[in-house]
CSV table of C-alpha atoms in Angstrom, one decimal:
chain,number,residue,atom,x,y,z
K,17,MET,CA,129.3,120.4,100.1
K,18,THR,CA,129.9,117.5,102.8
K,19,LEU,CA,127.3,116.7,105.1
K,20,LEU,CA,128.7,118.1,108.2
K,21,THR,CA,130.0,121.0,106.9
K,22,ALA,CA,126.5,122.1,106.1
K,23,LEU,CA,125.1,121.0,109.4
K,24,GLN,CA,127.7,123.4,111.0
K,25,GLY,CA,126.8,126.1,108.8
K,26,GLY,CA,123.6,128.3,108.3
K,27,ARG,CA,123.1,132.0,108.1
K,28,GLY,CA,123.9,132.4,111.8
K,29,ASP,CA,122.5,131.0,115.1
K,30,SER,CA,119.8,131.9,117.7
K,31,ALA,CA,118.7,130.7,121.0
K,32,ASP,CA,115.8,128.6,119.3
K,33,ALA,CA,117.2,127.7,116.2
K,34,LEU,CA,115.6,124.2,117.1
K,35,ARG,CA,112.8,123.9,119.2
K,36,ILE,CA,111.4,120.5,120.0
K,37,ASP,CA,108.3,119.9,122.0
K,38,GLY,CA,108.7,123.1,123.6
K,39,ARG,CA,112.4,123.3,124.5
K,40,ALA,CA,114.6,125.4,122.5
K,41,ILE,CA,118.5,125.0,121.6
K,42,SER,CA,120.7,126.8,119.5
K,43,ARG,CA,123.0,125.4,116.8
K,44,GLU,CA,126.1,126.2,118.7
K,45,GLN,CA,124.9,124.2,121.7
K,46,LEU,CA,123.6,121.3,119.9
K,47,LEU,CA,126.8,121.0,118.0
K,48,GLY,CA,128.7,121.2,121.4
K,49,ALA,CA,126.4,118.8,123.2
K,50,ALA,CA,126.8,116.5,120.1
K,51,GLY,CA,130.5,116.7,120.5
K,52,ALA,CA,130.4,115.4,123.8
K,53,VAL,CA,128.2,112.2,122.9
K,54,ALA,CA,130.1,111.6,119.9
K,55,ALA,CA,133.5,111.6,121.9
K,56,ARG,CA,132.1,108.5,123.9
K,57,ALA,CA,130.4,107.2,120.8
K,58,ALA,CA,133.4,107.4,118.5
K,59,GLY,CA,134.7,103.7,117.3
K,60,ALA,CA,131.6,102.0,117.9
K,61,GLY,CA,129.8,99.8,115.3
K,62,ALA,CA,126.7,101.5,115.5
K,63,LEU,CA,124.9,103.7,117.8
K,64,ALA,CA,121.2,103.2,118.5
K,65,VAL,CA,119.1,106.1,119.4
K,66,LEU,CA,115.7,105.8,121.6
K,67,ALA,CA,114.0,108.3,119.0
K,68,GLN,CA,111.7,110.1,121.2
K,69,PRO,CA,110.4,113.8,120.1
K,70,THR,CA,113.3,115.5,122.4
K,71,VAL,CA,116.1,117.4,121.9
K,72,GLU,CA,118.3,114.7,123.3
K,73,THR,CA,117.2,112.5,120.2
K,74,VAL,CA,118.4,115.1,117.8
K,75,THR,CA,121.7,115.6,119.7
K,76,ALA,CA,122.5,111.9,119.7
K,77,VAL,CA,121.7,111.7,115.9
K,78,VAL,CA,124.1,114.6,115.4
K,79,ALA,CA,126.6,113.0,117.5
K,80,GLY,CA,126.4,109.7,115.5
K,81,LEU,CA,127.1,111.8,112.4
K,82,LEU,CA,130.0,113.6,113.7
K,83,ALA,CA,131.7,110.2,114.9
K,84,GLY,CA,131.1,108.5,111.8
K,85,VAL,CA,129.1,106.1,113.5
K,86,PRO,CA,125.8,104.8,111.8
K,87,VAL,CA,122.9,105.9,113.5
K,88,VAL,CA,120.0,103.2,114.3
K,89,PRO,CA,116.8,105.2,115.3
K,90,VAL,CA,114.6,103.0,117.6
K,91,PRO,CA,110.9,103.6,117.6
K,92,PRO,CA,110.0,104.5,121.6
K,93,ASP,CA,107.1,102.7,121.2
K,94,ALA,CA,108.5,99.3,119.9
K,95,GLY,CA,107.6,96.3,121.8
K,96,PRO,CA,110.3,94.3,123.3
K,97,VAL,CA,110.6,91.8,120.2
K,98,GLU,CA,110.9,94.5,117.7
K,99,ARG,CA,113.4,96.5,119.8
K,100,ALA,CA,115.3,93.2,120.4
K,101,HIS,CA,115.5,92.4,117.0
K,102,ILE,CA,116.6,95.7,115.9
K,103,LEU,CA,119.4,96.3,118.3
K,104,ARG,CA,120.7,92.5,117.6
K,105,ASP,CA,120.4,93.1,114.0
K,106,SER,CA,122.3,96.3,113.6
K,107,GLY,CA,125.0,95.2,116.1
K,108,ALA,CA,124.5,98.6,117.9
K,109,GLU,CA,126.8,98.6,120.9
K,110,LEU,CA,125.4,101.7,122.5
K,111,ILE,CA,121.9,103.4,122.9
K,112,ALA,CA,121.5,107.0,123.5
K,113,GLY,CA,118.7,109.1,124.7
K,114,VAL,CA,117.1,110.6,127.9
K,115,GLY,CA,118.6,109.3,131.2
K,116,ALA,CA,116.0,106.9,133.0
K,117,ALA,CA,114.3,106.0,129.7
K,118,VAL,CA,117.3,105.2,127.9
K,119,ARG,CA,118.8,103.2,131.2
K,120,GLU,CA,115.4,101.3,131.4
K,121,VAL,CA,115.8,100.0,127.7
K,122,ALA,CA,119.7,99.2,128.1
K,123,ALA,CA,118.9,97.2,131.1
K,124,VAL,CA,116.3,95.3,129.3
K,125,ASP,CA,118.1,94.7,126.3
K,126,GLY,CA,121.5,93.9,127.7
K,127,ILE,CA,123.2,97.0,125.9
K,128,GLU,CA,125.2,100.0,127.2
K,129,ALA,CA,123.3,103.1,127.7
K,130,LEU,CA,124.6,106.3,126.5
K,131,PRO,CA,122.6,109.3,128.3
K,132,VAL,CA,122.6,112.5,126.6
K,133,ASP,CA,123.0,115.8,128.6
K,134,VAL,CA,122.6,118.9,126.5
K,135,SER,CA,124.7,121.1,129.0
K,136,GLU,CA,127.7,119.1,128.5
K,137,GLN,CA,129.7,120.6,125.8
K,138,HIS,CA,132.8,119.2,123.8
K,139,ALA,CA,134.3,120.2,120.6
K,140,PHE,CA,134.8,117.1,118.6
K,141,GLY,CA,137.7,117.8,116.5
K,142,HIS,CA,138.0,114.7,114.2
K,143,GLY,CA,137.9,115.4,110.4
K,144,GLU,CA,134.4,114.7,108.1
K,145,PRO,CA,133.8,111.2,107.8
K,146,GLU,CA,134.1,109.8,104.0
K,147,PRO,CA,130.7,110.5,102.2
K,148,GLN,CA,130.6,106.6,101.2
K,149,ARG,CA,130.2,105.8,105.0
K,150,PRO,CA,127.0,104.8,106.5
K,151,ALA,CA,124.9,107.6,107.8
K,152,PHE,CA,121.8,105.4,109.0
K,153,VAL,CA,120.5,101.9,109.2
K,154,LEU,CA,116.9,102.7,109.2
K,155,TYR,CA,114.6,99.7,109.9
K,156,THR,CA,111.8,99.2,107.5
K,157,SER,CA,108.9,96.9,107.6
K,158,GLY,CA,108.7,94.3,104.7
K,159,THR,CA,105.9,92.3,103.3
K,160,THR,CA,107.1,89.2,105.5
K,161,GLY,CA,109.2,88.6,108.5
K,162,PRO,CA,111.0,91.1,110.9
K,163,PRO,CA,112.0,94.6,109.7
K,164,LYS,CA,115.0,94.8,107.6
K,165,GLY,CA,117.9,97.5,108.2
K,166,ALA,CA,118.4,99.7,104.9
K,167,ILE,CA,121.8,101.2,105.1
K,168,LEU,CA,121.7,105.0,103.7
K,169,SER,CA,125.2,106.7,103.0
K,170,ARG,CA,126.2,110.2,104.1
K,171,ARG,CA,126.4,110.8,100.1
K,172,ALA,CA,122.8,109.9,99.7
K,173,VAL,CA,121.5,111.8,102.5
K,174,ALA,CA,123.4,114.7,101.3
K,175,ALA,CA,122.2,114.5,97.6
K,176,ASP,CA,118.5,113.9,98.5
K,177,LEU,CA,118.3,117.0,100.9
K,178,ASP,CA,120.0,118.9,98.4
K,179,ALA,CA,117.7,118.2,95.6
K,180,LEU,CA,114.6,118.7,98.0
K,181,ALA,CA,115.9,122.2,98.9
K,182,GLU,CA,116.0,122.9,95.0
K,183,ALA,CA,112.5,121.6,94.4
K,184,TRP,CA,111.0,123.2,97.2
K,185,GLU,CA,113.1,126.5,97.3
K,186,TRP,CA,113.7,125.7,100.9
K,187,THR,CA,116.5,128.2,102.4
K,188,ALA,CA,117.7,129.4,105.5
K,189,GLU,CA,115.0,132.2,105.8
K,190,ASP,CA,112.4,129.2,106.3
K,191,THR,CA,110.8,127.9,109.5
K,192,LEU,CA,110.0,124.3,109.1
K,193,VAL,CA,107.3,122.9,111.4
K,194,HIS,CA,106.2,119.3,111.8
K,195,GLY,CA,105.4,116.9,114.5
K,196,LEU,CA,106.4,113.5,112.7
K,197,PRO,CA,108.2,110.7,114.6
K,198,LEU,CA,112.1,110.9,114.5
K,199,PHE,CA,112.6,107.2,113.5
K,200,HIS,CA,111.5,107.6,109.9
K,201,VAL,CA,113.0,109.2,106.9
K,202,HIS,CA,110.0,111.8,106.8
K,203,GLY,CA,110.3,113.2,110.4
K,204,LEU,CA,114.3,112.7,111.0
K,205,VAL,CA,116.1,112.9,107.6
K,206,LEU,CA,114.0,115.4,106.0
K,207,GLY,CA,112.4,117.1,109.1
K,208,VAL,CA,115.6,117.2,111.1
K,209,LEU,CA,118.7,117.1,109.0
K,210,GLY,CA,117.0,119.2,106.2
K,211,ALA,CA,116.5,122.0,108.4
K,212,LEU,CA,120.1,121.5,109.7
K,213,ARG,CA,121.6,121.4,106.3
K,214,THR,CA,119.8,124.2,104.7
K,215,GLY,CA,120.1,126.5,107.9
K,216,SER,CA,116.5,126.9,108.3
K,217,ARG,CA,114.7,127.4,111.8
K,218,LEU,CA,112.9,123.9,113.0
K,219,VAL,CA,110.0,123.8,115.2
K,220,HIS,CA,109.0,120.3,116.4
K,221,THR,CA,105.6,120.4,117.8
K,222,GLY,CA,106.0,117.1,119.7
K,223,ARG,CA,102.7,115.9,118.4
K,224,PRO,CA,101.3,116.9,115.1
K,225,THR,CA,98.0,118.4,116.1
K,226,PRO,CA,96.1,121.0,114.3
K,227,ALA,CA,96.4,123.5,117.0
K,228,ALA,CA,100.3,122.9,117.3
K,229,TYR,CA,100.5,123.6,113.5
K,230,ALA,CA,98.5,126.5,113.9
K,231,GLU,CA,100.5,128.1,116.6
K,232,ALA,CA,104.1,127.7,115.3
K,233,ALA,CA,103.7,130.2,112.7
K,234,GLY,CA,106.1,128.6,110.0
K,235,THR,CA,106.7,128.8,106.4
K,236,LEU,CA,107.4,125.3,105.5
K,237,TYR,CA,104.9,122.4,107.0
K,238,PHE,CA,105.6,118.7,106.7
K,239,GLY,CA,102.5,116.1,107.4
K,240,VAL,CA,101.3,113.0,106.3
K,241,PRO,CA,97.8,112.6,104.9
K,242,THR,CA,96.2,111.8,108.3
K,243,VAL,CA,97.7,115.0,109.7
K,244,TRP,CA,96.5,116.9,106.9
K,245,SER,CA,92.9,115.5,107.0
K,246,ARG,CA,92.7,116.5,110.6
K,247,VAL,CA,94.0,120.1,110.0
K,248,ALA,CA,91.6,120.2,107.1
K,249,ALA,CA,88.9,119.3,109.6
K,250,ASP,CA,89.8,122.0,111.8
K,251,GLU,CA,88.8,125.3,109.8
K,252,ALA,CA,90.4,127.6,112.1
K,253,ALA,CA,93.6,125.8,112.3
K,254,ALA,CA,93.8,125.5,108.5
K,255,ARG,CA,93.2,129.3,108.0
K,256,ALA,CA,95.9,129.8,110.1
K,257,LEU,CA,98.3,128.3,107.8
K,258,GLY,CA,97.6,130.7,105.2
K,259,GLY,CA,100.5,132.6,106.0
K,260,ALA,CA,103.0,129.6,105.2
K,261,ARG,CA,104.9,129.5,101.9
K,262,LEU,CA,104.7,125.7,101.4
K,263,LEU,CA,102.6,122.8,102.7
K,264,VAL,CA,104.4,119.2,102.0
K,265,SER,CA,102.6,115.9,102.3
K,266,GLY,CA,104.0,112.4,101.8
K,267,SER,CA,104.5,108.8,103.3
K,268,ALA,CA,101.0,107.8,101.5
K,269,PRO,CA,98.8,109.4,99.1
K,270,LEU,CA,96.9,112.6,99.9
K,271,PRO,CA,93.2,112.0,99.2
K,272,VAL,CA,91.8,114.5,96.4
K,273,PRO,CA,89.1,115.8,99.0
K,274,VAL,CA,91.7,116.8,101.5
K,275,PHE,CA,93.9,118.6,99.1
K,276,ASP,CA,91.2,120.4,97.7
K,277,LYS,CA,89.9,121.5,101.2
K,278,LEU,CA,93.5,122.4,102.2
K,279,ALA,CA,93.6,124.6,98.9
K,280,ILE,CA,90.3,126.4,100.0
K,281,LEU,CA,91.1,126.9,103.5
K,282,THR,CA,94.9,127.8,103.5
K,283,GLY,CA,95.2,129.2,100.0
K,284,HIS,CA,98.0,126.5,99.3
K,285,ARG,CA,97.7,123.7,96.8
K,286,PRO,CA,100.0,121.2,98.8
K,287,ILE,CA,103.1,119.8,97.5
K,288,GLU,CA,103.2,116.0,97.3
K,289,ARG,CA,106.0,113.8,97.1
K,290,TYR,CA,107.2,109.9,96.8
K,291,GLY,CA,109.9,108.0,98.1
K,292,MET,CA,110.8,104.9,100.3
K,293,THR,CA,113.2,104.4,103.2
K,294,GLU,CA,115.4,102.7,100.3
K,295,THR,CA,115.4,105.5,98.2
K,296,LEU,CA,114.7,108.7,100.2
K,297,ILE,CA,112.6,111.2,98.1
K,298,THR,CA,112.7,110.7,94.6
K,299,LEU,CA,109.8,112.3,93.0
K,300,SER,CA,107.9,115.7,94.1
K,301,THR,CA,105.8,118.3,92.7
K,302,ARG,CA,107.8,121.7,93.0
K,303,ALA,CA,107.6,125.1,94.6
K,304,GLY,CA,107.3,127.0,91.4
K,305,GLY,CA,105.6,124.4,89.3
K,306,GLU,CA,102.0,122.7,88.8
K,307,ARG,CA,100.6,120.8,91.8
K,308,ARG,CA,98.0,118.3,90.9
K,309,PRO,CA,95.8,116.6,93.2
K,310,GLY,CA,96.9,112.7,93.1
K,311,SER,CA,100.3,113.4,91.6
K,312,VAL,CA,103.7,113.2,93.0
K,313,GLY,CA,105.4,115.0,90.2
K,314,LEU,CA,108.5,114.7,88.4
K,315,PRO,CA,112.1,113.2,89.4
K,316,VAL,CA,114.3,115.3,91.8
K,317,THR,CA,117.6,116.1,90.6
K,318,GLY,CA,119.8,113.2,89.9
K,319,VAL,CA,117.1,110.6,89.8
K,320,ALA,CA,115.7,108.9,87.1
K,321,THR,CA,112.6,106.6,86.6
K,322,ARG,CA,111.1,104.0,84.4
K,323,LEU,CA,108.0,101.9,84.3
K,324,VAL,CA,108.3,98.0,83.6
K,325,GLY,CA,105.5,95.8,82.6
K,326,GLU,CA,104.9,92.4,84.1
K,327,ASP,CA,106.9,90.9,81.1
K,328,GLY,CA,109.9,92.9,82.0
K,329,GLN,CA,109.8,95.4,79.3
K,330,PRO,CA,109.7,99.0,79.3
K,331,LEU,CA,106.3,100.8,79.2
K,332,PRO,CA,105.6,104.4,77.3
K,333,ALA,CA,105.1,107.4,79.3
K,334,ASP,CA,101.6,107.8,77.9
K,335,GLY,CA,99.6,108.6,81.3
K,336,GLU,CA,97.7,105.2,80.8
K,337,SER,CA,100.1,102.3,80.8
K,338,VAL,CA,100.5,100.9,84.2
K,339,GLY,CA,103.7,99.2,85.5
K,340,GLU,CA,106.1,98.9,88.1
K,341,LEU,CA,107.9,102.0,89.0
K,342,GLN,CA,111.8,101.4,89.1
K,343,VAL,CA,114.4,104.3,90.0
K,344,SER,CA,118.2,105.1,90.0
K,345,GLY,CA,120.1,107.7,91.3
K,346,PRO,CA,122.8,109.0,94.1
K,347,VAL,CA,120.0,108.8,96.6
K,348,LEU,CA,119.5,105.2,96.7
K,349,PHE,CA,120.3,103.0,99.8
K,350,ASP,CA,123.4,100.6,99.7
K,351,GLY,CA,121.3,97.7,100.4
K,352,TYR,CA,119.8,95.8,103.6
K,353,LEU,CA,122.2,95.1,106.3
K,354,ASN,CA,123.3,91.4,106.5
K,355,ARG,CA,120.5,90.5,103.8
K,356,PRO,CA,122.2,90.2,100.4
K,357,ALA,CA,119.3,87.7,99.0
K,358,ALA,CA,116.6,90.4,100.0
K,359,ASP,CA,118.8,93.1,98.6
K,360,ALA,CA,119.1,90.8,95.2
K,361,GLU,CA,115.2,90.8,95.1
K,362,VAL,CA,115.0,94.6,94.7
K,363,ARG,CA,117.6,95.2,92.4
K,364,THR,CA,117.5,94.8,88.7
K,365,GLU,CA,120.4,93.4,86.5
K,366,ASP,CA,121.3,96.8,85.5
K,367,GLY,CA,121.2,98.2,88.9
K,368,TRP,CA,117.9,99.9,89.3
K,369,PHE,CA,115.8,99.7,92.4
K,370,ARG,CA,112.2,98.1,92.0
K,371,THR,CA,110.0,100.1,94.1
K,372,GLY,CA,107.1,97.4,94.3
K,373,ASP,CA,104.6,100.1,93.5
K,374,VAL,CA,102.8,100.5,90.3
K,375,ALA,CA,102.3,103.8,88.6
K,376,THR,CA,101.8,106.0,85.3
K,377,ILE,CA,103.9,108.6,83.9
K,378,GLY,CA,102.2,111.3,81.8
K,379,PRO,CA,103.9,112.7,78.5
K,380,ASP,CA,104.7,115.7,80.6
K,381,GLY,CA,106.6,113.5,83.1
K,382,PHE,CA,104.1,113.6,85.9
K,383,HIS,CA,104.2,110.4,88.0
K,384,ARG,CA,100.8,109.0,89.5
K,385,ILE,CA,101.0,106.2,92.0
K,386,VAL,CA,98.4,103.6,91.3
K,387,GLY,CA,99.1,101.2,94.1
K,388,ARG,CA,101.0,98.6,95.6
K,389,ALA,CA,102.0,95.5,93.8
K,390,SER,CA,101.6,93.7,97.0
K,391,VAL,CA,98.8,94.0,99.4
K,392,ASP,CA,101.0,93.2,102.1
K,393,LEU,CA,102.7,96.5,102.7
K,394,ILE,CA,100.1,98.8,104.8
K,395,LYS,CA,100.5,102.5,105.0
K,396,SER,CA,98.5,103.6,108.0
K,397,GLY,CA,98.7,107.2,109.4
K,398,GLY,CA,102.0,107.7,107.5
K,399,PHE,CA,103.5,104.7,109.0
K,400,LYS,CA,104.6,101.6,106.8
K,401,ILE,CA,103.5,98.3,108.4
K,402,GLY,CA,104.3,95.0,107.1
K,403,ALA,CA,101.4,92.5,107.3
K,404,GLY,CA,103.7,89.4,108.0
K,405,GLU,CA,105.2,91.1,111.0
K,406,VAL,CA,101.6,91.7,112.7
K,407,GLU,CA,100.5,88.0,111.7
K,408,ALA,CA,103.6,86.5,113.3
K,409,ALA,CA,102.8,88.5,116.5
K,410,LEU,CA,99.2,87.4,116.4
K,411,ARG,CA,100.2,83.8,115.9
K,412,ASP,CA,102.1,84.0,119.0
K,413,HIS,CA,99.1,84.0,120.9
K,414,PRO,CA,98.0,80.7,122.4
K,415,GLN,CA,94.7,81.0,121.3
K,416,VAL,CA,95.1,81.9,117.7
K,417,ALA,CA,95.3,79.1,115.0
K,418,ASP,CA,96.1,81.3,112.1
K,419,ALA,CA,95.9,84.9,111.0
K,420,ALA,CA,96.0,87.1,108.0
K,421,VAL,CA,96.3,90.9,108.3
K,422,VAL,CA,95.4,93.4,105.7
K,423,GLY,CA,95.1,97.2,105.0
K,424,ALA,CA,91.5,98.3,104.6
K,425,PRO,CA,90.4,101.8,103.2
K,426,ASP,CA,90.2,104.5,106.1
K,427,PRO,CA,89.3,108.1,105.8
K,428,ASP,CA,91.4,109.2,108.5
K,429,LEU,CA,94.5,106.8,108.4
K,430,GLY,CA,94.7,106.0,104.7
K,431,GLN,CA,94.8,102.3,105.6
K,432,ALA,CA,93.6,100.8,108.9
K,433,VAL,CA,95.3,97.5,110.1
K,434,VAL,CA,92.6,94.8,110.0
K,435,ALA,CA,93.2,91.4,111.1
K,436,PHE,CA,91.3,88.3,110.3
K,437,VAL,CA,91.9,85.5,112.8
K,438,ILE,CA,90.9,82.0,113.3
K,439,PRO,CA,90.8,81.4,117.0
K,440,ALA,CA,92.1,78.3,118.8
K,441,GLY,CA,90.1,79.1,121.9
K,442,PRO,CA,88.2,81.8,123.7
K,443,VAL,CA,89.6,85.1,122.8
K,444,THR,CA,88.4,88.5,122.0
K,445,GLY,CA,89.5,91.2,119.5
K,446,ASP,CA,90.5,93.6,122.4
K,447,GLU,CA,92.6,91.0,123.8
K,448,LEU,CA,94.5,90.4,120.4
K,449,THR,CA,94.9,94.2,119.8
K,450,ALA,CA,96.6,94.5,123.3
K,451,PHE,CA,98.9,91.6,122.5
K,452,VAL,CA,100.1,93.0,119.5
K,453,ALA,CA,100.5,96.2,120.9
K,454,GLU,CA,102.7,95.0,123.8
K,455,ARG,CA,105.2,92.9,121.3
K,456,LEU,CA,105.3,95.6,118.4
K,457,SER,CA,104.9,99.4,117.8
K,458,VAL,CA,101.6,100.4,119.2
K,459,HIS,CA,101.1,101.9,115.3
K,460,LYS,CA,101.1,98.2,114.4
K,461,ARG,CA,98.1,97.1,116.2
K,462,PRO,CA,95.0,96.1,114.5
K,463,ARG,CA,92.5,98.6,114.5
K,464,ARG,CA,89.8,95.9,113.9
K,465,VAL,CA,90.0,92.1,114.5
K,466,VAL,CA,87.6,89.8,112.7
K,467,LEU,CA,87.1,86.4,114.0
K,468,VAL,CA,86.4,83.7,111.4
K,469,ASP,CA,86.1,80.1,110.9
K,470,GLU,CA,88.7,79.9,108.0
K,471,LEU,CA,90.8,81.9,105.5
K,472,PRO,CA,90.1,82.0,101.9
K,473,ARG,CA,93.1,80.2,100.2
K,474,ASN,CA,94.1,79.2,96.5
K,475,ALA,CA,95.2,75.6,95.7
K,476,MET,CA,98.8,76.3,96.9
K,477,GLY,CA,97.5,77.2,100.4
K,478,LYS,CA,98.3,81.0,99.9
K,479,VAL,CA,95.6,83.3,101.6
K,480,LEU,CA,93.7,85.2,99.1
K,481,LYS,CA,93.9,88.9,100.8
K,482,LYS,CA,92.0,90.8,98.1
K,483,ARG,CA,89.1,88.3,98.9
K,484,LEU,CA,89.4,89.5,102.6
K,485,LEU,CA,89.2,92.9,101.4
K,486,GLU,CA,86.3,92.3,99.2
K,487,ASP,CA,84.3,90.7,102.0
């Protein structure tokens, strides 16, 4: 089934088929409004979307898909440096979003604004774009330097959503609830396009608060560990989810105590799944199968996995051997935009993707993610944050001689961004936190700044980050 045929399908329509931060829209109205935007965006090289949690954001995304124009979600809290990089690197010619907000961004960044008005309706009559065409360019933080644009084809998105619908028994009878950001795979691809493709109703809560989740009365809930930790701490909200069918957690490992508490309070053992921007979702426990705390289950349909040791040799699926997880299948991205060298680094000679995560695979095929091969990719509150990007922002401060950023264990966020800074003059941690928040997305700011006289280094001058985590 083609991507847009499914988007226009479903088991019927209702005035509140999609409810986003309190505003409702029908599928028919959504497609009409998206058609109006698509008519103006057609032919553009890429369409940036200011990805606020609004009906207009969803309309703009669907418009890009209708027009066959790659959609480039832009975090609404992105600082000017980060946003300028995304717009310049992607080659976006237009940026769509809510009127005043998108006009302000367009004026600052010198790009044409495309305001979205959901009352405007137009039947966009062009045919379905080819499945190999890019659907999205999603920017993902690497371990060094600015974010890279991962190209996701229409075919990959459709294949992954269909595999997840099978794994989670996700149908048009469901009501999906989440409050996740609309500029990542989790909140946008799974949490919006998944609902449109399956025909299920969508309730986006604006923010993923326990109270909002409890009030939504859904059957299927998406959340990151930080969200589920807060739900589990609110007994009344957690018990209100007892009427749901499935709770799904992803973007970072779900702590076992949170898993167990949710199971007690809601009556549901959560589904855990694993994926990356570059691979979409490749592993998951199943709606009709066993759900083990700390396990991300089995490959979804079409995906194959393997473990490789440091010597490059395959490792056995014995539940004990730890190696780099590599994946293959139709859900993989098409590469990093304009970054052939970076793409080559994550591909094996036989075409598998190197995740950079280390894992074990049991004799029964169940996967457990052990950790990151690198300490430089921080998973905080469901976000993936490249330490190098934060370090670069800190070093831009005139009173910073050098900086090293790590992810420290945090019971709420999973990992907290902690910066170790060698000052070059009078400066405070609060000043540096604010400095980073003004330049990058707010969630990338350090939660703690430690001023030090020196950083531990090896003989080659590389900072020994594990030593920082141990101190």
